[in-house]
XYZ file of C-alpha atoms in Angstrom:
332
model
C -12.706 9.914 11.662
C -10.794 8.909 8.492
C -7.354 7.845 9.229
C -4.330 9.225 6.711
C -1.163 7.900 5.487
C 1.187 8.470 3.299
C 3.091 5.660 0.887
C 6.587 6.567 0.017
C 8.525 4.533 -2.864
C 12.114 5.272 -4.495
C 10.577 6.953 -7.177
C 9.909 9.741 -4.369
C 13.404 9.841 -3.240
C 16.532 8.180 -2.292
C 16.892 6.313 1.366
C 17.441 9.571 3.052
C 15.165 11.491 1.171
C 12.382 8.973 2.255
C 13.173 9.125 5.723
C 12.813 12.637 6.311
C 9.634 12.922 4.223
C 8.214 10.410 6.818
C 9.363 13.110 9.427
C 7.595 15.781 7.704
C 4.313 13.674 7.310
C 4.884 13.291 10.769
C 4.932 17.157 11.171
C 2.075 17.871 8.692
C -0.347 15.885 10.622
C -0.289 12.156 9.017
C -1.316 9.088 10.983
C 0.409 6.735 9.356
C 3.716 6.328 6.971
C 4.146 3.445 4.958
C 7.045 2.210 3.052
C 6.697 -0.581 -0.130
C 8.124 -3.391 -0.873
C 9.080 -4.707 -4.125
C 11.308 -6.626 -5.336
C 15.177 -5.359 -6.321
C 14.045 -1.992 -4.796
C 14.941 -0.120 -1.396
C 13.980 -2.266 1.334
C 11.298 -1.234 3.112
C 12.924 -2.628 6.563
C 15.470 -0.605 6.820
C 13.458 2.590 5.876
C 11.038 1.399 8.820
C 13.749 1.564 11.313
C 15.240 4.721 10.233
C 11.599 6.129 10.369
C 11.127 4.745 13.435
C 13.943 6.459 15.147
C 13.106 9.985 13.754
C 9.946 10.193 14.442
C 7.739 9.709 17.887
C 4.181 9.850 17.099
C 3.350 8.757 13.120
C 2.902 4.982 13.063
C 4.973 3.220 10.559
C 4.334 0.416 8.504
C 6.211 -2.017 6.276
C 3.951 -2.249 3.241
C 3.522 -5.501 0.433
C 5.827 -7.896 2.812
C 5.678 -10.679 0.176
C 5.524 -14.525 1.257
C 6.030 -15.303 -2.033
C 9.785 -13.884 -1.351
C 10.363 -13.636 2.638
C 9.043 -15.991 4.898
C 6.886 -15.297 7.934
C 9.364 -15.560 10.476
C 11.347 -12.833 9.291
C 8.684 -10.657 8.913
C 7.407 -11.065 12.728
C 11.220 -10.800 13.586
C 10.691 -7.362 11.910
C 7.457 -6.441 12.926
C 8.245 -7.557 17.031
C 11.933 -5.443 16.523
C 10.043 -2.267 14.645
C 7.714 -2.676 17.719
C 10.190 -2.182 20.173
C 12.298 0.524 18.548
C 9.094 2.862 17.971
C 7.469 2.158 21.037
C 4.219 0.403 19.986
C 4.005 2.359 16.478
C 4.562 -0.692 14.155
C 2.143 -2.086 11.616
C 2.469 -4.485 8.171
C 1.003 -5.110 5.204
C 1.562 -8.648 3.878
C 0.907 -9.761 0.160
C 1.445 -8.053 -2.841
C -0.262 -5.666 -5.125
C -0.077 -7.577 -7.989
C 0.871 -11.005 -8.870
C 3.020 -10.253 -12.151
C 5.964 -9.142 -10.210
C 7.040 -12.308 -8.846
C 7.729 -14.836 -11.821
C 10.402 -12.997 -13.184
C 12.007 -14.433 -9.588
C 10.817 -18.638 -10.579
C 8.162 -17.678 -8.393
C 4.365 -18.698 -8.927
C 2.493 -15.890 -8.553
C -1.185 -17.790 -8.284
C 0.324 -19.115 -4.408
C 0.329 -15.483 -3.131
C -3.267 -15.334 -1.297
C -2.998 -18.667 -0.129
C 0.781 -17.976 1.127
C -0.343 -14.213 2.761
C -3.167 -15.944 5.055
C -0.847 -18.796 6.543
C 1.359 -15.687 6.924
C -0.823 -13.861 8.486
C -1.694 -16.886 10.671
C 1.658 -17.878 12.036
C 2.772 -13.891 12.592
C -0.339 -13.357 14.825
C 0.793 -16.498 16.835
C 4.612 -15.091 16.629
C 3.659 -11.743 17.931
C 1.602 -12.685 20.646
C 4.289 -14.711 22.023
C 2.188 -18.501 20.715
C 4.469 -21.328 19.531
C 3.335 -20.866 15.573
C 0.831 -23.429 13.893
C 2.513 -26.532 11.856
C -0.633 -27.443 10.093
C -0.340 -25.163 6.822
C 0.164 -26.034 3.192
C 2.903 -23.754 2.238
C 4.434 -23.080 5.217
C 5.008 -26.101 7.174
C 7.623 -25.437 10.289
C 8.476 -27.994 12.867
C 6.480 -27.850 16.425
C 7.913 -25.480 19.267
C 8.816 -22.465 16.804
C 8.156 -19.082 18.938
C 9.270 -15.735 18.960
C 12.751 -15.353 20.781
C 11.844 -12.356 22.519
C 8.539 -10.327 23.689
C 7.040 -7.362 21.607
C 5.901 -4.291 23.536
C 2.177 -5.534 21.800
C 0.964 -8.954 21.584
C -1.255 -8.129 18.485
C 0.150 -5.508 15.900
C -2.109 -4.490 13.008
C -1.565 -7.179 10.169
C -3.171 -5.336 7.213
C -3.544 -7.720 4.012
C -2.207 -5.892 0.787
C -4.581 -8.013 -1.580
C -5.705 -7.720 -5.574
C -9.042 -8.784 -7.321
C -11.929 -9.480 -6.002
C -11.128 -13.162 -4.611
C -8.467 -12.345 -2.924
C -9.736 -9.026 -1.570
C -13.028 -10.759 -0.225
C -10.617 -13.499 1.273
C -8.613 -10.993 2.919
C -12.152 -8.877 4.609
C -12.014 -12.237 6.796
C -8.884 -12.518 8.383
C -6.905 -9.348 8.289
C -7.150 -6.297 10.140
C -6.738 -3.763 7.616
C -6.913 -4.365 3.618
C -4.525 -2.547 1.286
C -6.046 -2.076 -2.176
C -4.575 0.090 -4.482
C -7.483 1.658 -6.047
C -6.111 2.773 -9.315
C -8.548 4.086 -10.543
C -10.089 5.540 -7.685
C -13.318 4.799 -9.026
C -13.153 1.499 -7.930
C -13.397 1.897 -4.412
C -17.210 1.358 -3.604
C -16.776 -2.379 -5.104
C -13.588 -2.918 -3.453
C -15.234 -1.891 -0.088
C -17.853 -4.045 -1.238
C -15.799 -6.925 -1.822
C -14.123 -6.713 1.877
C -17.354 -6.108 3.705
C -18.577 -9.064 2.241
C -15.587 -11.416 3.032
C -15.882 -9.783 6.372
C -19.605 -10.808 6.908
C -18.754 -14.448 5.462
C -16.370 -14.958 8.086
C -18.797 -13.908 10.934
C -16.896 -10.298 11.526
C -18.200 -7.046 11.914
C -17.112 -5.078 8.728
C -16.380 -1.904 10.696
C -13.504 -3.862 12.391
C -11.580 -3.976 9.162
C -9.751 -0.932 8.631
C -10.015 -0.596 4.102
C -6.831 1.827 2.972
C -7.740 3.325 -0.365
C -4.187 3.403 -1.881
C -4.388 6.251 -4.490
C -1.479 7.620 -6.339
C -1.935 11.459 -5.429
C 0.063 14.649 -7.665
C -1.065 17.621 -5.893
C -0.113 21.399 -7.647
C -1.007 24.593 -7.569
C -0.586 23.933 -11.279
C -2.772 21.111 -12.368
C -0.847 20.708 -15.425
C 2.615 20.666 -13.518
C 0.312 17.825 -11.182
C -0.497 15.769 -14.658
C 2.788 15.639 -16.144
C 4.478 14.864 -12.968
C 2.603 11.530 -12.373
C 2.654 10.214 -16.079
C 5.895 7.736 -15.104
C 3.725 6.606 -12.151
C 0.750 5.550 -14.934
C 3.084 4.424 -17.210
C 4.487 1.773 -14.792
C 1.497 0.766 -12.953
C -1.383 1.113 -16.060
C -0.057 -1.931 -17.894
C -0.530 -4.314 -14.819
C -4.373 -3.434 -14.904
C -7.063 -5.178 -15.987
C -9.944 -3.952 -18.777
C -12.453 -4.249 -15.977
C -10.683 -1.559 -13.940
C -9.810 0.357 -17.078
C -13.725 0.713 -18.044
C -14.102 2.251 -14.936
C -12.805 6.064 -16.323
C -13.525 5.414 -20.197
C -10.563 3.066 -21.063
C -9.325 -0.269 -22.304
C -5.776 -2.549 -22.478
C -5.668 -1.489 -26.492
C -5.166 2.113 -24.543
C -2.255 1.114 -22.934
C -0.716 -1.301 -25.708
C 1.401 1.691 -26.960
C 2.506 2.589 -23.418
C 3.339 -1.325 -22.778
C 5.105 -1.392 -25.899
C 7.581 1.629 -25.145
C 7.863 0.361 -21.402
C 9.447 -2.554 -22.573
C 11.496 -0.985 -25.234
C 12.622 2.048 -23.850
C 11.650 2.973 -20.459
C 9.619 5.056 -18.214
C 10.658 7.649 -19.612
C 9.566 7.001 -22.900
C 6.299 5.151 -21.867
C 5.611 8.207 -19.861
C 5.216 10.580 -22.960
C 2.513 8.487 -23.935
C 0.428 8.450 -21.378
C -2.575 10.669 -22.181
C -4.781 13.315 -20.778
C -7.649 10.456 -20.575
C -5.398 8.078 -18.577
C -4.609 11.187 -15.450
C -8.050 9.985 -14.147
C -6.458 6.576 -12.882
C -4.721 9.195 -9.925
C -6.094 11.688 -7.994
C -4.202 14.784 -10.036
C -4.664 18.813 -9.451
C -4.918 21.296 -7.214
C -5.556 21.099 -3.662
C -9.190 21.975 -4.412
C -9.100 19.033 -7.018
C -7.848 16.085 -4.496
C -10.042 16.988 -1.667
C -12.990 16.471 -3.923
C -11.443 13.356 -5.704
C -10.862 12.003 -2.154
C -13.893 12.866 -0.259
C -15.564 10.068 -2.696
C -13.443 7.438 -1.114
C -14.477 8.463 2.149
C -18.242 8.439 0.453
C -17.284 5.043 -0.728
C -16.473 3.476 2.930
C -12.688 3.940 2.294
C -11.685 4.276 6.318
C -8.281 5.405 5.579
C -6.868 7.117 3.185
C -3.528 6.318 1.614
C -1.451 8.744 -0.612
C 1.439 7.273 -2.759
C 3.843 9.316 -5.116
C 5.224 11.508 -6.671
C 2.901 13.747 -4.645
C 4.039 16.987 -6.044
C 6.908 18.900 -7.914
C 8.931 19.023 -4.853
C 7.567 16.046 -2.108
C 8.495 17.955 1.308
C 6.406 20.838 -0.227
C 3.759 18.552 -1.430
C 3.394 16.655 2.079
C 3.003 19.671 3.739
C 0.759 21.322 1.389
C -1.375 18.533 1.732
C -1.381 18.842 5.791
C -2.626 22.546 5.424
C -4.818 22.343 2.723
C -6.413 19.010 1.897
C -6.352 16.980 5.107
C -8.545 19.824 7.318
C -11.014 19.307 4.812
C -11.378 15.742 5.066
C -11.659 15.760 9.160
């Protein structure tokens, strides 16, 4: 059975906001509720542990944990305390989405897949109570560093939130779950592809990695109220893809050089009113009718969970729920 999550991000609400929406998920049937990470924007830590304490079955999952910007031994600190605070309901995503987020910090972004699997290496050890490995390249600690105190779970799911097809086939060997955003959704049979494969290389059985379609979902009664609500979403994200992606639904980067252009100028906002008809088929946008079909190909595609990001609809609580009733049965 397809597992389900839901990916909340400020542009869904403020701290508060976010929190309950991960109770209503909760309510509505989700398996999972994840919270990004990003640079300058609410912290996905804190959200976790405010989840974590109003909620007792969803499990809840820090998502893009960067070691690029925090190191590993924070993020098991995290990971072993989110553990113990939600009774055994923890899981992470380490990486990044993207690798053009990060230079704007003095950061490298070309270190991040190298950087996420030594992460992922030393948290495993961390978590299941190991003294960590001193052998890596960019993270090189001093022998004898362990956890200072004992998770409920000696192995929590380490998901790898990876881009492009090296790093995605990289991450089909050593994580347990792969985060793709698959934007479009299009993509996801050679995404699946790509981890399967790095799976198989490594000498694993590809049905042991868990592949989260990450989709960015507006879901209406009123597809056109669905469309214009997620044209900030594609106007933020769109630039940061690649013509390869883009020729997937029909387009190209000269599409998105007026959007670019205005993002940098003006704003969402403004980028947002140029974001065309054409360019809605980078989401899953519509009615409920609409998304089930749109996501049913994932599931087609060997997605094994499926993972719905913002704005979600006109009013998110609504939306969540709508979704439980209407779209989720019919994916099951």
């Amino acid at each position: 059975m397809v597992v389900t999550s839901i990916r909340l991000t400020q542009f869904v609400g403020g701290p508060a906001e976010l929190v309950d929406l991960a109770v209503t998920a909760e309510e509505a049937g989700f398996d999972q509720v994840w919270f990004a990470s990003d640079p300058f924007m609410l912290h996905t830590w804190s959200l976790c542990t405010a989840a974590a304490l109003r909620t007792s079955r969803i499990h809840v999952g820090a998502l893009g944990m960067n070691p690029a910007t925090a190191d590993p031994s924070e993020m098991a600190a995290h990971l072993g305390t989110l553990d113990l605070l939600s009774g055994g309901r923890a899981l992470a995503g380490i990486g990044a989405h993207t690798d053009g987020m990060v230079p704007k910090l003095g950061l490298v972004g070309e270190d991040i897949p190298g950087r996420t699997a030594e992460a992922v290496r030393l948290i495993r050890a961390l978590i299941a109570g190991e003294d960590a490995p001193t052998d890596g390249e960019h993270f090189r600690w001093e022998p004898g560093c362990s956890l200072g105190f004992t998770p409920p779970r000696r192995r929590i799911p380490l998901h790898v939130t990876a881009y492009g097809e090296e790093f995605l086939t990289a991450a089909g060997g050593y994580g347990d779950g792969v985060l793709p955003i698959l934007f479009p959704p299009e993509t996801a049979a050679e995404v699946v592809g790509w981890v399967r494969a790095g799976a198989v290389a490594a000498g694993r059985d590809p049905s042991e990695v868990d592949v989260a379609g990450c989709v960015w979902v507006s879901v209406a009664d009123d597809p056109a109220v669905a469309g214009d609500l997620i044209r900030p979403t594609i106007a933020f994200f769109g630039p940061y893809l690649s013509d390869h992606e883009l020729a997937v639904v029909g387009l190209g980067t000269e599409d998105f050089a007026p959007v670019t252009a205005a993002m940098r100028a003006e704003g969402v906002a403004a980028a947002a009113e140029l974001v065309t008809d054409d360019m809605l088929r980078l989401a899953v946008v519509g009615t409920p009718d609409d998304v089930v079909v749109r996501l049913r190909r994932l599931v087609d595609a060997g997605v094994t969970q499926l993972s719905i990001g913002g704005p979600l609809g006109p009013d998110p609580d609504a939306a969540i729920r709508l979704l439980g009733d209407r779209v989720l049965p019919a994916l099951r």
